[in-house]
Coordinates of C-alpha atoms in Angstrom, one line a residue:
M150 CA 165.0 87.5 165.0
G151 CA 162.2 90.0 164.5
M152 CA 160.9 91.1 161.1
H153 CA 161.2 94.7 159.9
P154 CA 157.9 96.4 158.8
S155 CA 159.3 96.8 155.3
D156 CA 159.4 93.0 155.1
F157 CA 155.6 93.1 154.7
C158 CA 155.6 95.6 151.8
G159 CA 153.3 94.4 149.1
V160 CA 151.9 91.6 151.2
S161 CA 148.1 91.8 151.9
M162 CA 146.6 90.9 155.2
D163 CA 144.8 88.1 153.5
N164 CA 148.1 86.6 152.3
K165 CA 149.6 87.0 155.7
S166 CA 146.7 85.2 157.3
A167 CA 147.0 82.5 154.8
A168 CA 150.7 82.2 155.5
R169 CA 150.0 81.9 159.2
E170 CA 147.4 79.2 158.5
V171 CA 149.8 77.2 156.4
A172 CA 152.5 77.6 159.0
G173 CA 150.1 76.5 161.7
S174 CA 149.0 73.5 159.6
E175 CA 152.6 72.5 159.1
L176 CA 153.3 72.9 162.9
L177 CA 150.3 70.8 163.7
L178 CA 151.3 68.1 161.3
S179 CA 154.8 68.1 162.8
I180 CA 153.4 67.8 166.3
M181 CA 151.0 65.0 165.2
I182 CA 153.9 63.1 163.5
G183 CA 156.1 63.4 166.6
A184 CA 153.4 62.3 169.0
V185 CA 152.4 59.2 166.9
T186 CA 156.0 58.3 166.4
V187 CA 156.6 58.3 170.1
L188 CA 153.6 56.1 170.5
L189 CA 154.9 53.6 167.9
I190 CA 158.3 53.5 169.4
S191 CA 156.9 52.6 172.8
T192 CA 154.5 49.9 171.4
S193 CA 154.5 47.0 169.0
A194 CA 152.3 48.9 166.5
G195 CA 155.3 50.0 164.4
P196 CA 155.4 47.0 162.0
A197 CA 151.6 47.3 161.2
I198 CA 152.1 50.9 160.2
V199 CA 155.5 50.7 158.5
K200 CA 155.3 47.3 156.7
P201 CA 152.7 48.4 154.0
L202 CA 154.8 51.4 153.2
L203 CA 158.0 49.4 152.9
L204 CA 156.2 47.1 150.4
D205 CA 154.7 49.8 148.3
G206 CA 158.1 51.5 147.9
S207 CA 157.3 54.6 149.8
L208 CA 160.1 54.2 152.4
I209 CA 162.8 52.3 150.6
S210 CA 164.2 52.2 147.1
D211 CA 162.3 49.0 146.1
G212 CA 159.5 47.4 148.0
R213 CA 160.7 44.0 146.9
Y214 CA 163.4 44.1 149.5
A215 CA 160.7 43.8 152.2
F216 CA 158.6 41.0 150.7
V217 CA 160.6 37.9 151.2
F218 CA 159.2 36.3 154.4
D219 CA 155.6 37.2 153.5
A220 CA 156.2 35.5 150.2
H221 CA 157.5 32.3 151.8
E222 CA 154.4 32.2 154.1
T223 CA 152.1 32.5 151.0
I224 CA 154.1 29.8 149.2
G225 CA 153.9 27.5 152.2
E226 CA 150.1 27.8 152.2
D227 CA 149.5 27.1 148.4
G228 CA 149.3 23.3 148.8
V229 CA 150.5 22.7 145.2
V230 CA 153.6 21.8 143.4
S231 CA 155.8 24.9 143.7
V232 CA 159.0 26.1 142.1
V233 CA 160.9 29.1 143.5
G234 CA 163.6 31.1 141.8
I235 CA 166.1 33.1 143.9
G236 CA 169.0 35.2 142.8
S237 CA 169.7 38.7 141.5
S238 CA 167.9 41.0 139.2
V239 CA 169.2 38.9 136.3
T240 CA 166.8 36.1 137.4
Q241 CA 164.2 38.6 138.4
Y242 CA 164.1 39.9 134.8
A243 CA 164.4 36.4 133.3
M244 CA 161.6 34.5 135.1
N245 CA 158.0 35.0 134.2
G246 CA 156.4 32.5 136.6
E247 CA 153.0 33.0 135.0
C248 CA 154.3 32.0 131.6
M249 CA 156.1 29.0 133.1
Q250 CA 152.9 27.9 134.8
N251 CA 151.0 28.0 131.5
E252 CA 153.9 26.3 129.7
S253 CA 154.3 23.5 132.3
A254 CA 152.7 20.1 131.7
I255 CA 152.5 19.6 135.5
E256 CA 149.0 20.2 136.7
D257 CA 148.6 23.0 139.3
A258 CA 152.3 23.8 139.3
R259 CA 153.1 27.3 140.6
F260 CA 156.3 29.2 139.7
Y261 CA 157.4 31.9 142.1
N262 CA 160.0 34.7 141.3
L263 CA 161.7 35.8 144.5
A264 CA 164.9 37.1 142.9
M265 CA 165.8 40.8 143.5
S266 CA 168.3 43.4 142.6
G267 CA 171.8 42.9 144.1
G268 CA 170.8 39.5 145.4
K269 CA 173.8 37.1 145.8
A270 CA 174.2 33.9 147.8
Y271 CA 175.7 35.9 150.8
S272 CA 172.6 38.0 151.2
E273 CA 170.0 35.5 150.1
M274 CA 171.1 32.7 152.4
V275 CA 169.3 34.5 155.3
Q276 CA 165.9 33.4 153.8
I277 CA 166.8 29.7 153.4
P278 CA 165.2 28.4 156.7
A279 CA 161.9 30.2 155.8
L280 CA 162.2 28.9 152.2
I281 CA 162.6 25.4 153.5
D282 CA 159.6 25.8 155.8
A283 CA 157.6 26.8 152.7
K284 CA 158.3 23.3 151.3
P285 CA 158.8 24.0 147.6
D286 CA 159.5 21.1 145.3
I287 CA 162.3 22.8 143.4
V288 CA 164.5 25.9 144.0
M289 CA 166.1 27.5 141.0
V290 CA 169.4 29.1 142.3
E291 CA 171.1 31.6 140.1
V292 CA 174.7 31.0 139.5
G293 CA 176.3 33.5 137.1
P294 CA 179.4 35.5 136.9
N295 CA 177.8 38.2 139.1
S296 CA 176.9 35.5 141.7
L297 CA 180.5 34.4 142.4
W298 CA 182.6 37.5 142.7
G299 CA 183.6 37.9 146.2
W300 CA 185.7 39.8 148.4
N301 CA 188.5 38.9 150.7
G302 CA 189.1 42.6 150.1
D303 CA 187.9 42.5 146.5
G304 CA 184.9 44.9 146.0
W305 CA 184.0 44.7 149.7
E306 CA 183.5 48.4 150.2
S307 CA 181.0 48.7 147.3
L308 CA 178.8 46.0 149.0
R309 CA 178.9 47.3 152.6
E310 CA 176.0 49.7 152.4
Y311 CA 173.9 47.1 150.5
H312 CA 174.5 44.5 153.1
E313 CA 173.7 46.8 155.9
F314 CA 170.4 47.7 154.3
R315 CA 169.5 44.2 153.4
F316 CA 170.4 42.5 156.7
Q317 CA 168.6 45.1 158.7
L318 CA 165.4 44.7 156.7
L319 CA 165.6 40.9 156.7
S320 CA 166.1 40.8 160.4
M321 CA 163.2 43.1 161.0
T322 CA 160.8 40.9 159.0
M323 CA 161.9 37.4 159.9
D324 CA 160.9 35.2 162.9
S325 CA 163.3 33.9 165.5
K326 CA 162.8 30.4 163.9
D327 CA 164.4 31.7 160.7
M328 CA 167.8 31.9 162.4
G329 CA 170.1 29.3 161.0
D330 CA 173.7 28.2 160.4
W331 CA 173.9 31.0 157.9
Y332 CA 174.7 33.3 160.8
D333 CA 178.1 31.6 161.2
I334 CA 179.0 32.4 157.6
L335 CA 178.4 36.2 158.1
E336 CA 181.4 38.4 158.5
P337 CA 181.7 39.5 162.2
A338 CA 180.8 43.1 161.2
D339 CA 177.6 41.8 159.5
R340 CA 176.5 39.7 162.5
K341 CA 176.0 43.0 164.4
L342 CA 173.5 44.0 161.7
I343 CA 171.2 41.0 162.5
D344 CA 168.8 42.0 165.3
T345 CA 168.0 39.0 167.5
A346 CA 166.5 40.7 170.5
S347 CA 163.0 42.0 170.4
V348 CA 164.1 45.5 171.7
E349 CA 166.6 45.7 168.8
V350 CA 164.0 44.7 166.3
L351 CA 161.6 47.3 167.7
D352 CA 164.3 49.9 167.4
S353 CA 164.8 49.0 163.7
W354 CA 161.1 49.5 163.0
S355 CA 161.1 52.8 164.8
E356 CA 163.7 54.1 162.5
Y357 CA 161.1 54.0 159.7
S358 CA 158.2 55.1 161.9
R359 CA 158.4 58.8 161.6
D360 CA 158.7 58.7 157.8
A361 CA 155.8 56.2 157.7
I362 CA 153.4 58.4 159.7
E363 CA 154.4 61.5 157.7
E364 CA 153.6 59.6 154.5
Y365 CA 150.2 58.4 155.8
L366 CA 149.2 61.8 156.9
R367 CA 150.2 63.4 153.7
R368 CA 148.3 60.8 151.7
E369 CA 145.2 61.8 153.8
I370 CA 145.8 65.4 153.0
D371 CA 146.4 64.8 149.3
G372 CA 143.7 62.2 149.0
V373 CA 145.9 59.5 147.4
S374 CA 146.3 55.9 148.4
N375 CA 149.8 55.2 146.9
S376 CA 152.9 57.2 146.3
L377 CA 153.9 55.0 143.3
D378 CA 152.1 53.8 140.3
L379 CA 150.8 50.3 140.7
G380 CA 152.8 49.2 137.7
S381 CA 156.1 50.6 139.0
S382 CA 158.9 48.0 139.2
K383 CA 159.4 49.2 142.8
F384 CA 155.8 48.6 143.9
V385 CA 154.7 45.4 145.7
P386 CA 150.9 44.9 146.1
P387 CA 149.4 44.4 149.6
V388 CA 149.9 40.9 151.1
G389 CA 147.0 38.5 150.6
T390 CA 145.4 40.3 147.7
D391 CA 144.9 38.8 144.3
E392 CA 147.5 41.2 143.0
W393 CA 149.9 39.9 145.6
D394 CA 149.4 36.3 144.4
Q395 CA 150.0 37.4 140.8
Y396 CA 153.0 39.5 141.7
L397 CA 154.8 36.6 143.3
S398 CA 154.9 34.9 139.9
K399 CA 155.0 37.9 137.6
P400 CA 156.6 41.0 139.2
N401 CA 156.6 44.4 137.6
W402 CA 159.5 45.0 135.2
R403 CA 160.9 48.2 133.7
D404 CA 160.6 48.7 130.0
S405 CA 163.4 47.6 127.7
Y406 CA 166.2 50.1 127.3
F407 CA 167.7 48.5 124.2
D408 CA 164.4 48.2 122.3
S409 CA 164.7 51.9 121.4
K410 CA 168.3 51.6 120.3
S411 CA 169.7 50.6 116.9
P412 CA 172.5 48.0 116.7
E413 CA 175.1 50.7 116.4
E414 CA 173.8 52.5 119.5
I415 CA 173.8 49.3 121.4
R416 CA 177.4 48.7 120.4
Q417 CA 178.3 52.2 121.4
I418 CA 176.7 51.7 124.8
L419 CA 178.6 48.5 125.4
D420 CA 181.9 50.1 124.2
E421 CA 181.4 52.7 126.9
I422 CA 180.5 50.5 129.8
M423 CA 182.1 47.1 129.2
P424 CA 185.8 48.0 129.4
S425 CA 185.4 49.0 133.1
K426 CA 182.8 46.3 133.8
A427 CA 185.2 43.6 132.5
T428 CA 187.8 44.5 135.1
Q429 CA 185.3 44.6 138.0
G430 CA 184.2 41.7 140.1
V431 CA 181.0 41.1 138.3
Y432 CA 182.9 39.5 135.3
N433 CA 185.7 38.1 137.4
P434 CA 184.1 35.2 139.3
H435 CA 186.3 33.2 141.8
P436 CA 186.4 29.4 141.6
N437 CA 186.0 29.1 145.4
G438 CA 187.0 30.6 148.7
T439 CA 184.7 33.7 148.9
Q440 CA 181.8 34.4 151.2
N441 CA 179.5 34.0 148.2
H442 CA 180.9 30.5 147.7
R443 CA 180.5 29.6 151.4
A444 CA 176.9 30.9 151.3
L445 CA 176.1 29.1 148.0
D446 CA 177.4 25.8 149.5
Y447 CA 175.2 26.4 152.6
I448 CA 172.1 27.1 150.4
I449 CA 172.6 24.0 148.2
H450 CA 173.3 21.6 151.0
E451 CA 170.5 22.9 153.2
L452 CA 168.0 22.5 150.4
L453 CA 169.2 19.0 149.5
N454 CA 169.1 18.0 153.2
A455 CA 165.5 19.1 153.2
S456 CA 164.8 16.9 150.1
I457 CA 164.3 19.9 147.9
E458 CA 165.6 19.6 144.3
V459 CA 168.1 22.3 143.2
V460 CA 168.4 23.6 139.7
L461 CA 171.5 25.8 139.1
V462 CA 170.5 28.4 136.6
G463 CA 172.9 30.5 134.5
V464 CA 171.1 33.3 132.5
P465 CA 172.7 34.6 129.3
H466 CA 174.0 38.1 129.0
H467 CA 173.8 40.1 125.8
P468 CA 175.6 38.2 123.0
W469 CA 178.2 40.9 122.5
V470 CA 179.3 41.1 126.2
N471 CA 181.7 38.2 126.1
G472 CA 183.7 39.8 123.3
Y473 CA 185.0 42.3 125.9
L474 CA 186.3 39.6 128.2
E475 CA 189.6 37.7 128.2
F476 CA 189.8 34.1 127.3
G477 CA 189.2 32.0 130.5
Q478 CA 188.0 35.0 132.5
L479 CA 184.8 33.2 133.6
D480 CA 186.5 29.9 134.4
G481 CA 185.6 30.4 138.1
M482 CA 181.9 30.2 137.1
N483 CA 182.5 27.1 135.0
Q484 CA 184.4 25.3 137.8
T485 CA 181.6 26.1 140.3
Y486 CA 179.0 24.6 138.0
D487 CA 181.2 21.5 137.4
F488 CA 181.7 21.0 141.2
Y489 CA 178.0 21.2 142.2
S490 CA 176.8 19.3 139.2
Q491 CA 178.2 16.2 140.7
L492 CA 175.8 16.3 143.7
E493 CA 172.8 14.1 143.6
G494 CA 169.7 16.3 143.5
V495 CA 171.4 19.1 141.7
T496 CA 170.5 19.8 138.0
P497 CA 172.8 22.2 136.2
L498 CA 171.1 24.5 133.7
Q499 CA 173.9 26.6 132.4
M500 CA 172.6 28.9 129.6
Y501 CA 175.1 31.6 130.0
W502 CA 177.1 30.4 127.1
E503 CA 174.1 30.1 124.8
E504 CA 174.0 33.0 122.3
W505 CA 170.4 34.3 122.5
P506 CA 169.3 37.0 120.0
S507 CA 170.2 40.6 120.7
G508 CA 166.5 41.4 120.7
A509 CA 166.0 39.3 123.8
F510 CA 167.8 41.8 126.1
R511 CA 166.7 45.0 127.8
D512 CA 170.3 45.9 128.5
R513 CA 173.7 44.4 129.1
N514 CA 172.6 41.6 131.3
H515 CA 168.8 41.6 131.7
L516 CA 166.2 40.0 129.5
D517 CA 163.2 41.9 128.2
S518 CA 159.7 40.5 127.4
E519 CA 161.0 38.6 124.4
G520 CA 163.8 37.2 126.4
R521 CA 161.5 36.1 129.2
E522 CA 159.4 34.2 126.6
I523 CA 162.6 32.4 125.5
F524 CA 163.5 31.7 129.1
C525 CA 160.0 30.4 129.8
K526 CA 160.0 27.9 126.9
R527 CA 163.7 27.0 127.4
V528 CA 163.6 26.3 131.1
T529 CA 160.1 24.9 131.9
P530 CA 160.6 21.6 130.1
I531 CA 163.7 21.0 132.2
I532 CA 161.8 21.8 135.4
D533 CA 159.0 19.5 134.3
A534 CA 161.5 16.7 133.8
V535 CA 163.0 17.1 137.2
L536 CA 159.5 17.1 138.8
R537 CA 158.7 13.9 137.0
G538 CA 161.9 12.2 138.0
E539 CA 163.1 12.1 134.4
N540 CA 166.6 12.8 133.1
P541 CA 166.7 16.5 132.1
E542 CA 169.5 15.7 129.6
D543 CA 166.9 13.8 127.5
V544 CA 164.8 16.9 127.0
E545 CA 165.1 18.3 123.5
I546 CA 164.5 22.0 123.1
D547 CA 162.8 23.1 119.8
P548 CA 165.2 25.5 118.1
S549 CA 162.2 27.8 117.3
V550 CA 162.2 28.7 121.0
F551 CA 165.0 31.1 120.3
E552 CA 163.2 32.9 117.5
I553 CA 161.7 36.3 118.3
T554 CA 158.4 37.3 116.9
E555 CA 159.0 40.8 115.6
N556 CA 156.2 42.4 117.5
N557 CA 158.2 44.9 119.6
V558 CA 161.6 44.6 118.0
A559 CA 162.9 47.1 115.5
V560 CA 163.0 45.5 112.1
V561 CA 166.0 46.8 110.2
E562 CA 165.3 46.4 106.5
T563 CA 168.2 46.3 104.1
C564 CA 168.4 47.8 100.6
N565 CA 170.7 47.3 97.7
G566 CA 173.9 49.3 97.2
S567 CA 176.7 49.3 94.7
D568 CA 179.1 47.1 96.9
Q569 CA 181.8 49.4 95.6
L570 CA 185.1 49.6 97.5
F571 CA 186.4 53.2 97.5
E572 CA 190.1 54.0 97.9
E573 CA 191.7 56.8 99.8
R574 CA 194.8 58.3 98.2
N575 CA 197.2 60.8 99.5
G576 CA 195.0 61.6 102.5
S577 CA 191.7 62.4 100.8
I578 CA 188.8 60.9 99.0
L579 CA 185.7 62.1 97.2
L580 CA 182.4 60.1 97.5
E581 CA 179.3 60.6 95.4
A582 CA 176.4 59.9 97.7
E583 CA 174.4 58.0 95.1
D584 CA 177.2 55.5 94.7
Y585 CA 176.9 54.2 98.3
S586 CA 178.1 50.6 99.0
H587 CA 175.3 49.5 101.2
C588 CA 172.2 50.8 103.0
L589 CA 169.5 50.3 105.6
H590 CA 166.0 51.7 105.8
G591 CA 164.9 53.6 108.9
T592 CA 163.6 52.0 112.1
W593 CA 161.1 52.9 114.8
D594 CA 159.6 56.3 114.0
A595 CA 161.6 56.4 110.8
E596 CA 160.7 52.9 109.6
N597 CA 158.9 54.1 106.5
I598 CA 161.8 56.4 105.4
Q599 CA 164.7 55.4 103.1
W600 CA 167.4 57.0 101.0
V601 CA 166.3 57.5 97.4
A602 CA 168.5 58.4 94.5
E603 CA 167.2 61.5 92.6
S604 CA 168.3 64.0 90.0
T605 CA 165.4 66.5 89.9
K606 CA 167.1 69.3 91.9
E607 CA 169.6 71.0 89.6
G608 CA 173.2 71.7 90.5
Y609 CA 174.2 68.3 91.7
N610 CA 177.6 66.7 91.1
G611 CA 178.0 63.2 89.5
S612 CA 174.9 61.4 88.4
G613 CA 172.5 62.6 91.1
Y614 CA 172.1 62.7 94.8
I615 CA 170.2 60.9 97.6
V616 CA 167.2 62.2 99.5
A617 CA 165.6 60.9 102.7
A618 CA 162.0 60.3 101.5
P619 CA 159.2 60.7 102.0
D620 CA 159.4 64.1 103.7
Q621 CA 157.0 63.7 106.6
K622 CA 158.8 66.1 109.0
K623 CA 160.2 63.2 111.0
K624 CA 163.2 63.9 113.2
V625 CA 165.1 61.1 115.0
G626 CA 167.4 63.4 117.1
D627 CA 170.6 61.8 118.6
T628 CA 169.8 58.3 117.4
T629 CA 170.7 56.2 114.4
D630 CA 167.1 55.2 113.8
G631 CA 167.1 57.1 110.5
P632 CA 167.9 55.3 107.2
R633 CA 171.6 54.8 106.6
V634 CA 174.0 54.6 103.6
G635 CA 177.5 53.3 104.0
F636 CA 180.7 53.5 102.0
N637 CA 183.4 50.8 102.1
I638 CA 186.7 52.7 102.0
S639 CA 190.2 51.3 101.8
F640 CA 192.4 53.7 103.8
Q641 CA 196.1 53.8 103.1
N642 CA 196.7 56.6 105.6
P643 CA 195.3 56.3 109.2
G644 CA 194.8 59.4 111.1
T645 CA 192.3 62.3 111.5
Y646 CA 190.1 63.3 108.5
H647 CA 188.0 66.4 108.2
V648 CA 184.5 65.7 106.8
W649 CA 182.9 68.0 104.2
V650 CA 179.4 67.2 103.0
R651 CA 177.6 68.9 100.0
M652 CA 173.9 68.9 100.9
S653 CA 170.6 70.9 100.8
G654 CA 167.2 70.9 102.4
P655 CA 163.8 72.3 101.7
S656 CA 163.4 73.9 105.1
G657 CA 165.1 74.2 108.5
S658 CA 163.2 71.1 109.7
S659 CA 164.4 68.9 106.8
D660 CA 168.1 69.6 106.5
S661 CA 170.2 67.6 108.9
I662 CA 172.2 64.3 109.0
H663 CA 174.6 62.4 111.2
V664 CA 177.9 61.0 110.0
G665 CA 180.4 58.6 111.5
L666 CA 182.9 55.8 111.0
N667 CA 182.3 52.1 111.6
G668 CA 178.9 52.6 113.0
M669 CA 179.8 55.3 115.5
P670 CA 178.3 58.8 114.9
V671 CA 180.5 61.8 115.5
T672 CA 177.7 64.4 115.2
F673 CA 175.6 63.7 118.3
G674 CA 175.1 66.3 121.0
A675 CA 173.8 69.3 119.0
N676 CA 171.6 69.4 116.0
G677 CA 173.5 67.1 113.8
L678 CA 175.1 68.4 110.6
G679 CA 172.5 70.9 109.2
I680 CA 172.6 73.1 106.1
W681 CA 169.6 75.4 106.1
D682 CA 170.3 79.2 105.8
G683 CA 167.2 81.4 106.0
D684 CA 168.8 84.0 103.8
L685 CA 169.9 81.7 101.0
G686 CA 167.1 79.2 101.1
D687 CA 167.2 75.7 99.5
V688 CA 170.6 75.7 97.8
W689 CA 173.5 73.3 97.5
M690 CA 176.3 74.1 100.0
W691 CA 179.4 72.5 101.4
K692 CA 179.3 72.1 105.2
D693 CA 182.1 70.9 107.6
S694 CA 181.0 72.0 111.0
M695 CA 178.2 72.1 113.5
G696 CA 179.8 74.7 115.7
A697 CA 183.0 72.6 115.9
R698 CA 184.6 71.1 112.8
I699 CA 183.6 67.5 112.1
M700 CA 186.4 65.0 112.1
I701 CA 186.7 61.2 112.1
D702 CA 189.7 59.2 113.4
V703 CA 190.7 56.3 111.1
P704 CA 192.6 53.9 113.4
T705 CA 194.4 51.7 110.9
A706 CA 195.4 51.4 107.3
D707 CA 192.6 49.0 106.4
E708 CA 189.0 48.9 105.2
H709 CA 186.6 50.9 107.2
Q710 CA 182.9 52.1 106.7
F711 CA 181.9 55.7 106.5
Y712 CA 178.2 56.2 107.3
I713 CA 175.5 58.8 106.7
W714 CA 172.3 58.7 108.7
M715 CA 169.2 60.8 108.2
R716 CA 168.5 63.0 111.2
E717 CA 165.5 64.8 109.5
D718 CA 163.7 63.5 106.5
G719 CA 163.6 65.6 103.3
V720 CA 167.4 66.3 103.5
R721 CA 169.4 65.8 100.4
V722 CA 173.1 64.7 100.2
D723 CA 175.2 65.1 97.0
S724 CA 178.8 64.5 97.8
V725 CA 181.3 63.9 100.6
I726 CA 185.0 64.7 100.9
L727 CA 187.2 63.2 103.6
T728 CA 190.6 64.9 103.8
M729 CA 193.5 65.1 106.2
D730 CA 194.2 68.7 105.0
S731 CA 192.8 71.0 107.6
E732 CA 193.2 74.0 105.3
F733 CA 191.2 72.4 102.5
D734 CA 187.9 74.2 101.5
P735 CA 185.9 72.7 98.5
E736 CA 184.2 76.1 97.9
I737 CA 187.7 77.5 97.1
E738 CA 189.3 74.5 95.6

């Protein structure tokens, strides 16, 4: 379709020339990409071009998915005592091979972390022939609740795309000698995903070729060498480099998610995700009969037949997780451990039931840096015993291993309260803020801030009020990192209560709080409960809304805790009224 002359109104000839140059450049780039792609498809040069971009995460979601067989080749050439860990991201985030190497009493021992996101026995069995060729002394095989859920219709559809992706990549990067009896365990549909003919393998490489060439050319144009930061959890260093050797023991991990959360926030997160997780396959392991069990049986027996020691590793999940599960829900995992523990050459190291400190976890089921330190010191002595031919059951683990040095963990400092139990009567209760039952100081950015009782600002009720001090213009937003006061309340009448707070603030940046029941704030999502009025200034006022009225739901006639958190320091709180009367207004009453 032609352009009307008016389409060029306001566009200079210089700009039109520039536009033609850009269009020409893009056309030339497209032609170049197409030509080179055709060349790659018709030759064996595809892997050499594509493989580095698979590893550095430019073409796939995580370069780790493409590193398996190169890793085994490196391990096979190391010539030292070697220990390899395989499994899911649970093991990937638990195992710091560099720490274990330093902790081990075995001279020149190397510890390799080959676990990856989503890895289960069914997908990881494909690498077993190559792993055996690498001749490790020990293989640590993850067996946790997420390792043993299976299908026979259960959860199969959610795994289909993952299996298609993994099996294609594995078949692209393995040698023909890596084929094994694992092929017979595959579902018929999955056998079709394993490319065995050279033409089929070349076709698989060619699927990535165009994107690879486009990425290479764009890097040349932009003058960059990588599309991801070298510290990205998705980035794998080039094979054969010093960084590669280090990566095989100590991969890149994402920062801890829970480290920035208070205990109440962690509980809220788990309350939101665990009810559904508890009903899904990940926390409903089968005792036997699934493809994962068949694959696990293949892995264990193949390794034992190759005279390779097997250590079954169960990594703990966050200590609060099991509270969401039914009694006996993980019996399938326990039965699997019991069964394979009877085999000679298998050492069970079931730590799932050990209650590690909350500060050891980055999220629901992955360890953070402190957790990896515990794992390192907890597991390495067991591995050393197996390597020496000693009985691992004789190893005594120092209890201090489970203590976390408070370097990167939020220290929640308590303070003294009245310990008073308040009583609700006839659907309402008045609380004087300075009479709080218990309290905590702030954490993280608010770690130096606390609630302080004062009586200097006139107009307060009772014996005084509390202020979040010092006023450093700190704001914690939608978190509970600010200092907290709590009131133990005995409720006779469960139901919905309207919340009124009498408060003041010296400015619009020092006037807001969060409130909630039993550790759960109800004022997230806006600006908390604030009081500042530019026309009135710093005066005491009652407030019951932040756009919508603030309410708490008391679930039972029992003792519950009402909380006030600082959102902005400098804010003052005088009194609180909780009432079931929706028409009540303390300014009128």
